[in-house]
């Protein structure tokens, strides 16, 4: 009796498979295709992707009530004053990550170094010398309070033509000039007149967007950023000078302050210089920023997320 039952069960199974043609084969082939179909898909290009919160992804926390994916705090770091020292400039450009670089347009190595940085996909700014309260020498292309509007406009436009693919403009020094409304109005008008949004094909800019402005905040009395906004120019203000004190421990403290501000505000902008101590500290810290809970992005990306 036991033998008959087992045979009967076997017969039933054969009968079921017979009335469902290809059923078992179809199931097996579906499983096989799900495993073998592109097991290592090609990742889509990442152009300054703003990642979701890595801690939340690891721990499986529930999404925020609004449904919007939280984002990691963003920082940008501009390396200023480039163009006078060739070796230091190359060392800065060699640093890892999405640093942005600001070149004094008429400095002897400015265009050559900017070309190298551009070829490596770095974001470029013009760093325009402006009159300071202590009367320091500005060099060629500097803007002063004695200039007429025509003189200032021509100087700014010449600087833009010197490095035509720059994305933004910032002030080098300027503790006197950035306090004055009229020269700042002339500056912003010149940026609109000669910037890439006006003649992008002629000046070599890859996109038709206009220049943004970064106020380095070299004085508490600056009107530069406020003036730029009245001209509808995208504008940022510096949050932290990373190497006002060039001691390595002070630079490290400046970086930690920048990260704290980014976590408080969502974004933060730091300015550094091509000092040997600064380059050494950045070389050590930049690869660790993800572990610090922030993402380093170009200035234009920071602007878009403020």
PDB file of N, CA and C in Angstrom, residues 2-18:
ATOM      1  N   UNK A   2       1.934   1.262   0.781  1.00  0.00           N
ATOM      2  CA  UNK A   2       2.838   2.414   0.843  1.00  0.00           C
ATOM      3  C   UNK A   2       3.472   2.656  -0.506  1.00  0.00           C
ATOM      4  N   UNK A   3       3.879   1.533  -1.203  1.00  0.00           N
ATOM      5  CA  UNK A   3       4.510   1.688  -2.512  1.00  0.00           C
ATOM      6  C   UNK A   3       3.537   2.294  -3.499  1.00  0.00           C
ATOM      7  N   UNK A   4       2.274   1.865  -3.430  1.00  0.00           N
ATOM      8  CA  UNK A   4       1.279   2.398  -4.369  1.00  0.00           C
ATOM      9  C   UNK A   4       1.076   3.896  -4.160  1.00  0.00           C
ATOM     10  N   UNK A   5       1.052   4.343  -2.888  1.00  0.00           N
ATOM     11  CA  UNK A   5       0.836   5.776  -2.598  1.00  0.00           C
ATOM     12  C   UNK A   5       1.963   6.623  -3.154  1.00  0.00           C
ATOM     13  N   UNK A   6       3.182   6.133  -2.974  1.00  0.00           N
ATOM     14  CA  UNK A   6       4.302   6.915  -3.504  1.00  0.00           C
ATOM     15  C   UNK A   6       4.236   6.991  -5.012  1.00  0.00           C
ATOM     16  N   UNK A   7       3.886   5.860  -5.652  1.00  0.00           N
ATOM     17  CA  UNK A   7       3.780   5.873  -7.104  1.00  0.00           C
ATOM     18  C   UNK A   7       2.662   6.777  -7.556  1.00  0.00           C
ATOM     19  N   UNK A   8       1.552   6.761  -6.788  1.00  0.00           N
ATOM     20  CA  UNK A   8       0.440   7.629  -7.154  1.00  0.00           C
ATOM     21  C   UNK A   8       0.807   9.093  -7.087  1.00  0.00           C
ATOM     22  N   UNK A   9       1.527   9.463  -6.045  1.00  0.00           N
ATOM     23  CA  UNK A   9       1.970  10.867  -5.917  1.00  0.00           C
ATOM     24  C   UNK A   9       2.842  11.253  -7.083  1.00  0.00           C
ATOM     25  N   UNK A  10       3.761  10.360  -7.448  1.00  0.00           N
ATOM     26  CA  UNK A  10       4.653  10.635  -8.569  1.00  0.00           C
ATOM     27  C   UNK A  10       3.861  10.818  -9.850  1.00  0.00           C
ATOM     28  N   UNK A  11       2.849   9.975 -10.029  1.00  0.00           N
ATOM     29  CA  UNK A  11       2.028  10.082 -11.239  1.00  0.00           C
ATOM     30  C   UNK A  11       1.300  11.407 -11.294  1.00  0.00           C
ATOM     31  N   UNK A  12       0.784  11.845 -10.159  1.00  0.00           N
ATOM     32  CA  UNK A  12       0.076  13.136 -10.105  1.00  0.00           C
ATOM     33  C   UNK A  12       1.005  14.270 -10.481  1.00  0.00           C
ATOM     34  N   UNK A  13       2.226  14.240  -9.961  1.00  0.00           N
ATOM     35  CA  UNK A  13       3.182  15.302 -10.268  1.00  0.00           C
ATOM     36  C   UNK A  13       3.491  15.338 -11.750  1.00  0.00           C
ATOM     37  N   UNK A  14       3.683  14.182 -12.338  1.00  0.00           N
ATOM     38  CA  UNK A  14       3.956  14.122 -13.777  1.00  0.00           C
ATOM     39  C   UNK A  14       2.788  14.692 -14.554  1.00  0.00           C
ATOM     40  N   UNK A  15       1.562  14.350 -14.115  1.00  0.00           N
ATOM     41  CA  UNK A  15       0.359  14.839 -14.802  1.00  0.00           C
ATOM     42  C   UNK A  15       0.251  16.357 -14.716  1.00  0.00           C
ATOM     43  N   UNK A  16       0.542  16.948 -13.540  1.00  0.00           N
ATOM     44  CA  UNK A  16       0.465  18.412 -13.358  1.00  0.00           C
ATOM     45  C   UNK A  16       1.442  19.114 -14.273  1.00  0.00           C
ATOM     46  N   UNK A  17       2.679  18.622 -14.338  1.00  0.00           N
ATOM     47  CA  UNK A  17       3.686  19.247 -15.196  1.00  0.00           C
ATOM     48  C   UNK A  17       3.308  19.116 -16.655  1.00  0.00           C
ATOM     49  N   UNK A  18       2.622  18.036 -16.978  1.00  0.00           N
ATOM     50  CA  UNK A  18       2.262  17.817 -18.377  1.00  0.00           C
ATOM     51  C   UNK A  18       1.222  18.804 -18.847  1.00  0.00           C
TER      52      UNK A  18
END
